[in-house]
């Protein structure tokens, strides 16, 4: 990545990270306020407060949404910090977990579920490289797979390694009611070239098979080498 591009990415990362810190502070205040209301509610006699059940239901929903918002903010904050180091020591298992989590809203918009099956050993898949470029390349694969079965289905992601190169397999399974992927909106040639270029920049490769229902990418443990 060029120095000017790296500075631009780092700038957006710093701004996003700062905002997510503030967002977490907002959620913490909401959590504390809801907790105080819950404590006050417990002090009231069962018959002294009208619509008590609605109060309790609302406070439960607030607590659930605060938990959800905190998780989203934490994930986004970690993602925003990814450009902090020009070259970082990464665990591909964690990287995939992060990008799949952040991509699920995009996938849900296409009625697609994302499932992840890390390598069976549970061992980390160590990777040295520029985190933003790795994230971009993997998101490109997710976008390709999701669009391939747009209209409903599942994208199953699996990983494997031989120690020197890591492979990630995206398997597209359309919904049973859909039958075939006739409603798919696959990448055009230019988009596919961009995706290939992202992996070539990492010293890896990406290929499509089974009529586009499978996507396999390979990244060297030292990406970019």
XYZ file of N, CA and C in Angstrom:
675
model
N 0.843 -1.189 0.000
C 0.000 0.000 0.000
C 0.880 1.243 0.000
N 0.547 2.218 -0.852
C 1.316 3.441 -0.916
C 1.212 4.207 0.398
N 2.252 5.012 0.669
C 2.279 5.744 1.933
C 1.078 6.674 2.068
N 0.699 7.360 0.968
C -0.444 8.276 1.018
C -1.738 7.518 1.292
N -1.884 6.330 0.691
C -3.080 5.515 0.923
C -3.125 5.028 2.365
N -1.957 4.639 2.883
C -1.892 4.163 4.270
C -2.298 5.270 5.235
N -1.869 6.508 4.971
C -2.245 7.630 5.831
C -3.744 7.882 5.792
N -4.354 7.762 4.607
C -5.787 7.971 4.474
C -6.575 6.905 5.242
N -6.147 5.656 5.098
C -6.815 4.560 5.817
C -6.666 4.748 7.319
N -5.457 5.114 7.754
C -5.223 5.323 9.185
C -6.075 6.460 9.722
N -6.265 7.518 8.912
C -7.092 8.650 9.329
C -8.526 8.205 9.594
N -9.109 7.480 8.643
C -10.480 6.995 8.820
C -10.572 6.046 10.012
N -9.527 5.252 10.203
C -9.517 4.338 11.336
C -9.510 5.074 12.662
N -8.687 6.128 12.764
C -8.604 6.885 14.014
C -9.921 7.582 14.330
N -10.540 8.188 13.313
C -11.819 8.868 13.535
C -12.881 7.866 13.985
N -12.963 6.739 13.298
C -13.956 5.719 13.645
C -13.716 5.174 15.042
N -12.456 4.918 15.377
C -12.133 4.394 16.707
C -12.530 5.390 17.790
N -12.268 6.678 17.547
C -12.625 7.695 18.530
C -14.125 7.781 18.753
N -14.890 7.711 17.666
C -16.344 7.790 17.780
C -16.902 6.566 18.502
N -16.350 5.393 18.229
C -16.857 4.194 18.899
C -16.568 4.231 20.398
N -15.450 4.852 20.785
C -15.178 5.027 22.215
C -16.276 5.864 22.862
N -16.669 6.958 22.191
C -17.724 7.817 22.722
C -19.065 7.090 22.727
N -19.296 6.299 21.693
C -20.544 5.549 21.606
C -20.665 4.567 22.762
N -19.547 3.942 23.131
C -19.570 3.016 24.263
C -19.867 3.753 25.568
N -19.380 4.997 25.694
C -19.691 5.788 26.877
C -21.190 6.084 26.964
N -21.804 6.389 25.812
C -23.251 6.626 25.772
C -24.012 5.380 26.224
N -23.599 4.221 25.724
C -24.261 2.972 26.091
C -24.086 2.670 27.576
N -22.925 3.010 28.122
C -22.683 2.772 29.549
C -23.631 3.612 30.405
N -23.876 4.857 29.993
C -24.800 5.728 30.738
C -26.224 5.186 30.652
N -26.609 4.717 29.464
C -27.945 4.136 29.299
C -28.093 2.900 30.190
N -27.033 2.069 30.223
C -27.072 0.864 31.054
C -27.238 1.231 32.538
N -26.468 2.208 32.987
C -26.553 2.614 34.390
C -27.928 3.196 34.717
N -28.478 3.995 33.816
C -29.792 4.600 34.047
C -30.885 3.536 34.090
N -30.789 2.556 33.185
C -31.767 1.475 33.180
C -31.654 0.642 34.452
N -30.419 0.448 34.919
C -30.222 -0.301 36.157
C -30.818 0.413 37.356
N -30.688 1.747 37.370
C -31.281 2.524 38.456
C -32.804 2.417 38.441
N -33.383 2.497 37.246
C -34.836 2.357 37.145
C -35.291 0.973 37.601
N -34.498 -0.041 37.272
C -34.828 -1.397 37.695
C -34.789 -1.513 39.214
N -33.790 -0.882 39.834
C -33.689 -0.899 41.299
C -34.888 -0.198 41.936
N -35.285 0.949 41.372
C -36.438 1.676 41.902
C -37.719 0.877 41.734
N -37.784 0.159 40.615
C -38.964 -0.668 40.361
C -39.083 -1.771 41.401
N -37.955 -2.320 41.802
C -37.957 -3.399 42.800
C -38.406 -2.894 44.181
N -38.247 -1.597 44.410
C -38.639 -1.027 45.699
C -40.139 -0.757 45.793
N -40.792 -0.766 44.650
C -42.229 -0.481 44.620
C -43.029 -1.739 44.953
N -44.121 -1.555 45.658
C -45.028 -2.666 45.919
C -45.648 -3.126 44.606
N -45.976 -4.395 44.578
C -46.523 -4.976 43.353
C -47.767 -4.253 42.867
N -48.585 -3.726 43.795
C -49.850 -3.110 43.409
C -49.784 -1.583 43.341
N -48.630 -1.025 43.646
C -48.537 0.435 43.709
C -48.133 1.082 42.390
N -47.753 0.278 41.415
C -47.299 0.821 40.133
C -48.116 0.218 39.000
N -48.788 1.097 38.278
C -49.578 0.631 37.142
C -48.655 0.198 36.004
N -49.120 -0.764 35.273
C -48.402 -1.251 34.084
C -46.983 -1.723 34.429
N -46.856 -2.349 35.579
C -45.531 -2.819 36.013
C -44.918 -3.780 35.000
N -45.738 -4.652 34.437
C -45.218 -5.629 33.484
C -44.626 -4.938 32.259
N -45.239 -3.826 31.844
C -44.718 -3.107 30.684
C -43.392 -2.415 31.020
N -43.289 -1.892 32.246
C -42.030 -1.317 32.686
C -40.921 -2.359 32.643
N -41.199 -3.526 33.182
C -40.186 -4.582 33.248
C -39.796 -5.058 31.844
N -40.800 -5.196 30.979
C -40.514 -5.613 29.606
C -39.646 -4.595 28.889
N -39.967 -3.318 29.067
C -39.197 -2.256 28.405
C -37.767 -2.202 28.911
N -37.586 -2.350 30.216
C -36.242 -2.329 30.772
C -35.416 -3.523 30.304
N -36.074 -4.658 30.152
C -35.376 -5.835 29.632
C -34.926 -5.602 28.200
N -35.792 -5.006 27.400
C -35.429 -4.716 26.009
C -34.283 -3.712 25.929
N -34.332 -2.702 26.804
C -33.246 -1.723 26.826
C -31.929 -2.415 27.145
N -31.931 -3.291 28.135
C -30.719 -4.015 28.518
C -30.197 -4.868 27.369
N -31.098 -5.546 26.673
C -30.698 -6.395 25.555
C -30.082 -5.575 24.423
N -30.688 -4.441 24.122
C -30.187 -3.611 23.035
C -28.878 -2.923 23.402
N -28.711 -2.589 24.683
C -27.432 -2.034 25.122
C -26.333 -3.083 24.958
N -26.626 -4.331 25.319
C -25.651 -5.414 25.130
C -25.298 -5.558 23.650
N -26.313 -5.514 22.816
C -26.093 -5.641 21.368
C -25.268 -4.465 20.847
N -25.628 -3.258 21.277
C -24.888 -2.082 20.839
C -23.444 -2.102 21.303
N -23.208 -2.584 22.525
C -21.847 -2.665 23.048
C -21.010 -3.641 22.230
N -21.600 -4.772 21.879
C -20.882 -5.752 21.052
C -20.532 -5.158 19.694
N -21.495 -4.469 19.080
C -21.244 -3.842 17.781
C -20.141 -2.788 17.884
N -20.198 -1.978 18.937
C -19.190 -0.932 19.111
C -17.809 -1.535 19.336
N -17.730 -2.605 20.120
C -16.449 -3.256 20.375
C -15.858 -3.830 19.091
N -16.708 -4.468 18.302
C -16.236 -5.056 17.046
C -15.760 -3.969 16.089
N -16.550 -2.905 15.967
C -16.176 -1.820 15.064
C -14.903 -1.138 15.538
N -14.739 -1.014 16.857
C -13.540 -0.389 17.394
C -12.297 -1.201 17.053
N -12.396 -2.524 17.207
C -11.243 -3.369 16.861
C -10.922 -3.259 15.373
N -11.972 -3.219 14.553
C -11.775 -3.084 13.110
C -11.119 -1.744 12.785
N -11.570 -0.687 13.456
C -11.016 0.649 13.201
C -9.546 0.731 13.572
N -9.109 -0.076 14.536
C -7.701 -0.066 14.948
C -6.826 -0.934 14.042
N -7.411 -1.635 13.088
C -6.627 -2.545 12.250
C -5.520 -1.853 11.448
N -5.669 -0.571 11.042
C -4.562 0.069 10.303
C -3.466 0.630 11.200
N -3.535 0.404 12.505
C -2.579 1.021 13.426
C -1.130 0.692 13.068
N -0.881 -0.543 12.644
C 0.467 -0.971 12.296
C 0.555 -1.232 10.799
N 1.612 -0.737 10.125
C 1.755 -0.985 8.677
C 1.735 -2.476 8.349
N 2.450 -3.248 9.156
C 2.465 -4.710 9.009
C 2.175 -5.302 10.380
N 1.154 -6.138 10.455
C 0.714 -6.662 11.746
C 0.783 -8.176 11.779
N 0.891 -8.704 12.988
C 0.804 -10.145 13.212
C -0.669 -10.472 13.447
N -1.264 -11.247 12.573
C -2.692 -11.519 12.624
C -2.954 -13.007 12.821
N -4.137 -13.300 13.292
C -4.640 -14.671 13.317
C -5.804 -14.704 12.338
N -5.653 -15.438 11.250
C -6.673 -15.459 10.207
C -8.019 -15.926 10.746
N -8.014 -16.790 11.764
C -9.261 -17.244 12.386
C -9.997 -16.046 12.975
N -9.273 -15.194 13.694
C -9.887 -14.008 14.292
C -10.301 -12.997 13.229
N -9.474 -12.836 12.209
C -9.786 -11.890 11.134
C -11.087 -12.276 10.444
N -11.243 -13.558 10.152
C -12.469 -14.028 9.513
C -13.670 -13.843 10.425
N -13.489 -14.130 11.710
C -14.574 -13.945 12.662
C -15.024 -12.487 12.670
N -14.070 -11.563 12.642
C -14.392 -10.136 12.662
C -15.130 -9.715 11.402
N -14.585 -10.046 10.230
C -15.177 -9.560 8.991
C -16.525 -10.218 8.723
N -16.700 -11.472 9.141
C -17.995 -12.123 8.974
C -19.038 -11.479 9.884
N -18.648 -11.161 11.111
C -19.570 -10.490 12.031
C -20.007 -9.145 11.451
N -19.047 -8.366 10.965
C -19.353 -7.045 10.435
C -20.108 -7.103 9.111
N -20.079 -8.248 8.442
C -20.747 -8.392 7.137
C -22.155 -8.964 7.245
N -22.568 -9.370 8.432
C -23.834 -10.091 8.546
C -25.042 -9.231 8.198
N -24.988 -7.941 8.506
C -26.107 -7.075 8.135
C -26.230 -6.997 6.615
N -25.095 -6.865 5.942
C -25.081 -6.867 4.479
C -25.675 -8.168 3.940
N -25.288 -9.298 4.544
C -25.789 -10.601 4.092
C -27.291 -10.738 4.359
N -27.739 -10.272 5.540
C -29.160 -10.375 5.862
C -30.011 -9.600 4.863
N -29.475 -8.516 4.323
C -30.205 -7.759 3.313
C -30.465 -8.564 2.064
N -29.688 -9.619 1.862
C -29.877 -10.528 0.719
C -30.479 -11.861 1.168
N -30.977 -11.889 2.408
C -31.584 -13.097 2.982
C -30.594 -14.256 3.039
N -29.339 -13.931 3.291
C -28.280 -14.939 3.321
C -27.686 -15.006 4.728
N -27.493 -16.237 5.234
C -26.826 -16.469 6.514
C -25.357 -16.785 6.262
N -24.491 -16.294 7.142
C -23.072 -16.595 7.069
C -22.710 -17.530 8.211
N -22.102 -18.652 7.895
C -21.657 -19.591 8.929
C -20.161 -19.809 8.779
N -19.498 -20.028 9.901
C -18.047 -20.120 9.899
C -17.615 -21.393 10.603
N -16.720 -22.149 9.952
C -16.197 -23.392 10.510
C -14.662 -23.319 10.471
N -14.036 -22.822 11.541
C -12.573 -22.728 11.566
C -11.919 -24.100 11.428
N -10.615 -24.090 11.183
C -9.897 -25.357 11.042
C -10.086 -26.218 12.288
N -10.213 -27.498 12.089
C -10.594 -28.410 13.163
C -9.641 -28.456 14.340
N -8.382 -28.072 14.156
C -7.412 -28.165 15.241
C -7.639 -27.084 16.300
N -8.299 -26.005 15.930
C -8.493 -24.898 16.861
C -7.258 -24.030 17.003
N -6.174 -24.388 16.309
C -4.936 -23.616 16.386
C -5.064 -22.340 15.561
N -4.365 -21.279 15.955
C -4.412 -20.040 15.177
C -3.777 -20.230 13.809
N -4.244 -19.450 12.844
C -3.648 -19.441 11.515
C -2.857 -18.142 11.407
N -1.602 -18.193 11.800
C -0.779 -16.986 11.869
C -0.564 -16.391 10.488
N -0.672 -15.069 10.452
C -0.590 -14.347 9.195
C 0.102 -13.020 9.450
N 1.085 -12.690 8.623
C 1.770 -11.412 8.716
C 1.435 -10.599 7.476
N 0.878 -9.412 7.686
C 0.510 -8.599 6.533
C -0.177 -7.318 6.937
N -0.656 -6.579 5.931
C -1.377 -5.339 6.158
C -2.845 -5.671 6.406
N -3.300 -5.458 7.629
C -4.651 -5.862 8.015
C -5.740 -5.292 7.106
N -5.716 -3.995 6.743
C -6.794 -3.472 5.889
C -6.909 -4.205 4.560
N -5.760 -4.558 3.977
C -5.792 -5.255 2.687
C -6.365 -6.667 2.843
N -6.027 -7.327 3.961
C -6.572 -8.663 4.220
C -8.086 -8.579 4.409
N -8.538 -7.596 5.200
C -9.971 -7.417 5.417
C -10.698 -7.139 4.097
N -10.132 -6.267 3.269
C -10.760 -5.924 1.991
C -10.898 -7.138 1.089
N -9.837 -7.941 1.023
C -9.865 -9.120 0.161
C -10.922 -10.117 0.625
N -10.991 -10.351 1.924
C -11.963 -11.310 2.452
C -13.393 -10.782 2.306
N -13.576 -9.479 2.515
C -14.914 -8.925 2.313
C -15.335 -9.050 0.858
N -14.383 -8.896 -0.063
C -14.704 -9.076 -1.479
C -15.232 -10.473 -1.758
N -14.648 -11.484 -1.104
C -15.135 -12.858 -1.265
C -16.536 -13.011 -0.689
N -16.769 -12.423 0.484
C -18.090 -12.499 1.104
C -19.122 -11.845 0.200
N -18.789 -10.680 -0.318
C -19.715 -9.965 -1.197
C -20.035 -10.786 -2.439
N -19.007 -11.390 -3.030
C -19.205 -12.232 -4.207
C -20.132 -13.400 -3.882
N -19.858 -14.092 -2.768
C -20.641 -15.273 -2.403
C -22.087 -14.906 -2.086
N -22.267 -13.822 -1.341
C -23.625 -13.405 -0.963
C -24.429 -13.029 -2.198
N -23.820 -12.298 -3.085
C -24.537 -11.887 -4.292
C -24.835 -13.069 -5.207
N -24.011 -14.109 -5.111
C -24.243 -15.287 -5.958
C -25.561 -15.973 -5.611
N -25.942 -15.949 -4.322
C -27.192 -16.595 -3.924
C -28.183 -15.577 -3.383
N -28.091 -14.351 -3.885
C -29.024 -13.316 -3.457
C -30.448 -13.814 -3.632
N -31.252 -13.700 -2.583
C -32.605 -14.231 -2.620
C -32.812 -15.311 -1.578
N -31.749 -15.696 -0.887
C -31.907 -16.654 0.204
C -30.922 -17.794 0.144
N -30.365 -18.156 1.292
C -29.452 -19.281 1.343
C -28.407 -19.097 2.430
N -27.347 -19.875 2.326
C -26.280 -19.855 3.325
C -24.929 -19.842 2.631
N -24.022 -19.059 3.176
C -22.632 -19.090 2.752
C -21.835 -19.692 3.904
N -21.266 -20.857 3.665
C -20.487 -21.562 4.673
C -19.001 -21.317 4.412
N -18.279 -20.900 5.458
C -16.868 -20.559 5.312
C -16.021 -21.547 6.112
N -15.016 -22.110 5.458
C -14.124 -23.073 6.097
C -12.670 -22.668 5.847
N -11.796 -23.013 6.771
C -10.382 -22.692 6.618
C -9.528 -23.950 6.739
N -8.366 -23.881 6.135
C -7.386 -24.966 6.224
C -6.011 -24.355 5.986
N -4.968 -25.084 6.302
C -3.611 -24.563 6.110
C -2.618 -25.705 5.962
N -1.521 -25.420 5.273
C -0.404 -26.360 5.230
C 0.796 -25.779 5.974
N 0.548 -24.680 6.681
C 1.610 -24.021 7.435
C 2.201 -22.830 6.713
N 2.327 -22.943 5.400
C 2.900 -21.858 4.610
C 1.811 -21.040 3.896
N 0.725 -21.702 3.556
C -0.376 -21.021 2.876
C -1.693 -21.410 3.550
N -2.526 -20.413 3.741
C -3.847 -20.645 4.314
C -4.882 -20.587 3.198
N -5.857 -21.468 3.268
C -6.934 -21.453 2.275
C -8.265 -21.218 2.972
N -9.110 -20.450 2.313
C -10.451 -20.155 2.811
C -11.449 -20.525 1.706
N -12.397 -21.348 2.074
C -13.391 -21.836 1.107
C -14.757 -21.260 1.453
N -15.382 -20.622 0.491
C -16.727 -20.083 0.631
C -17.665 -20.946 -0.213
N -18.580 -21.620 0.462
C -19.496 -22.530 -0.230
C -20.905 -21.943 -0.185
N -21.491 -21.703 -1.349
C -22.803 -21.068 -1.461
C -23.896 -22.132 -1.575
N -24.831 -22.106 -0.649
C -25.940 -23.057 -0.649
C -27.245 -22.270 -0.710
N -27.936 -22.290 -1.864
C -29.195 -21.547 -1.961
C -30.274 -22.172 -1.096
N -31.265 -21.383 -0.718
C -32.386 -21.897 0.058
C -33.086 -22.982 -0.735
N -33.625 -23.981 -0.020
C -34.277 -25.106 -0.700
C -35.402 -24.636 -1.600
N -36.132 -23.641 -1.136
C -37.260 -23.163 -1.927
C -36.805 -22.463 -3.195
N -35.549 -21.974 -3.165
C -35.026 -21.265 -4.312
C -34.571 -22.233 -5.392
N -34.082 -23.384 -4.967
C -33.675 -24.409 -5.914
C -32.358 -24.096 -6.581
N -32.353 -23.116 -7.466
C -31.156 -22.737 -8.187
C -30.840 -21.280 -7.900
N -29.683 -20.864 -8.318
C -29.268 -19.485 -8.074
C -29.613 -18.596 -9.261
N -30.832 -18.815 -9.828
C -31.226 -18.047 -10.999
C -31.356 -16.566 -10.699
N -31.588 -16.230 -9.423
C -31.729 -14.830 -9.067
C -30.410 -14.185 -8.692
N -29.308 -14.883 -8.917
C -28.011 -14.388 -8.495
C -27.604 -13.165 -9.289
N -26.783 -12.343 -8.657
C -26.235 -11.167 -9.313
C -24.727 -11.195 -9.155
N -24.039 -12.130 -9.863
C -22.600 -12.286 -9.669
C -21.829 -11.055 -10.139
N -20.566 -10.989 -9.733
C -19.708 -9.878 -10.126
C -19.580 -9.832 -11.646
N -19.381 -8.631 -12.163
C -19.036 -8.545 -13.570
C -17.526 -8.724 -13.699
N -17.031 -8.677 -14.909
C -15.616 -8.970 -15.141
C -14.704 -7.993 -14.413
N -15.082 -6.722 -14.400
C -14.242 -5.728 -13.749
C -14.164 -5.969 -12.246
N -15.298 -6.289 -11.615
C -15.310 -6.575 -10.190
C -14.471 -7.807 -9.865
N -14.556 -8.799 -10.736
C -13.768 -10.008 -10.521
C -12.276 -9.714 -10.639
N -11.896 -8.859 -11.589
C -10.486 -8.486 -11.730
C -9.995 -7.747 -10.484
N -10.845 -6.888 -9.926
C -10.476 -6.169 -8.710
C -10.230 -7.152 -7.567
N -11.136 -8.143 -7.433
C -10.983 -9.138 -6.373
C -9.701 -9.937 -6.572
N -9.434 -10.342 -7.788
C -8.188 -11.064 -8.057
C -6.975 -10.203 -7.726
N -7.066 -8.914 -8.048
C -5.963 -8.010 -7.770
C -5.678 -7.871 -6.283
N -6.751 -7.883 -5.468
C -6.573 -7.794 -4.020
C -5.759 -8.974 -3.500
N -6.069 -10.164 -3.992
C -5.346 -11.344 -3.522
C -3.942 -11.411 -4.116
N -3.788 -10.968 -5.343
C -2.445 -10.936 -5.918
C -1.553 -9.989 -5.129
N -2.141 -8.886 -4.635
C -1.378 -7.956 -3.818
C -0.923 -8.566 -2.513
N -1.610 -9.607 -2.063
C -1.232 -10.324 -0.837
C -0.316 -11.505 -1.140
N -0.015 -11.691 -2.417
C 0.792 -12.840 -2.804
C -0.025 -14.109 -2.886
N -1.342 -13.968 -2.932
C -2.233 -15.127 -2.965
C -3.015 -15.211 -4.260
N -4.129 -15.915 -4.201
C -4.956 -16.118 -5.384
C -6.378 -16.438 -4.966
N -7.296 -16.270 -5.905
C -8.691 -16.608 -5.669
C -9.246 -17.221 -6.946
N -10.071 -18.240 -6.786
C -10.675 -18.883 -7.946
C -12.091 -19.311 -7.626
N -12.897 -19.350 -8.668
C -14.298 -19.719 -8.530
C -14.524 -21.069 -9.192
N -15.411 -21.881 -8.586
C -15.696 -23.189 -9.148
C -17.142 -23.587 -8.980
N -17.507 -24.711 -9.566
C -18.871 -25.245 -9.494
C -19.912 -24.208 -9.885
N -19.649 -23.559 -11.005
C -20.609 -22.579 -11.498
C -20.717 -21.352 -10.617
N -19.693 -21.083 -9.852
C -19.698 -19.920 -8.976
C -20.199 -20.215 -7.584
N -20.620 -21.464 -7.332
C -21.151 -21.789 -6.006
C -20.049 -22.006 -4.975
N -18.800 -22.078 -5.428
C -17.669 -22.193 -4.517
C -16.616 -21.156 -4.870
N -16.041 -20.610 -3.826
C -14.969 -19.636 -3.999
C -13.846 -20.057 -3.063
N -12.662 -20.221 -3.596
C -11.522 -20.633 -2.782
C -10.411 -19.612 -2.948
N -9.933 -19.088 -1.813
C -8.815 -18.153 -1.878
C -7.674 -18.690 -1.024
N -6.465 -18.325 -1.410
C -5.269 -18.788 -0.704
C -4.390 -17.581 -0.407
N -3.923 -17.527 0.829
C -3.076 -16.419 1.260
C -1.833 -16.985 1.921
N -0.648 -16.551 1.526
C 0.566 -17.031 2.200
C 0.619 -16.527 3.634
N 1.267 -17.304 4.504
C 1.369 -16.913 5.898
C 2.047 -15.560 6.060
N 2.883 -15.207 5.117
C 3.456 -13.850 5.068
C 2.844 -13.160 3.855
N 1.689 -12.554 4.055
C 0.935 -11.949 2.972
C 1.723 -10.817 2.330
N 1.678 -10.808 0.997
C 2.392 -9.783 0.270
C 3.770 -10.226 -0.151
N 4.160 -11.421 0.321
C 5.485 -11.937 -0.029
C 5.386 -12.859 -1.220
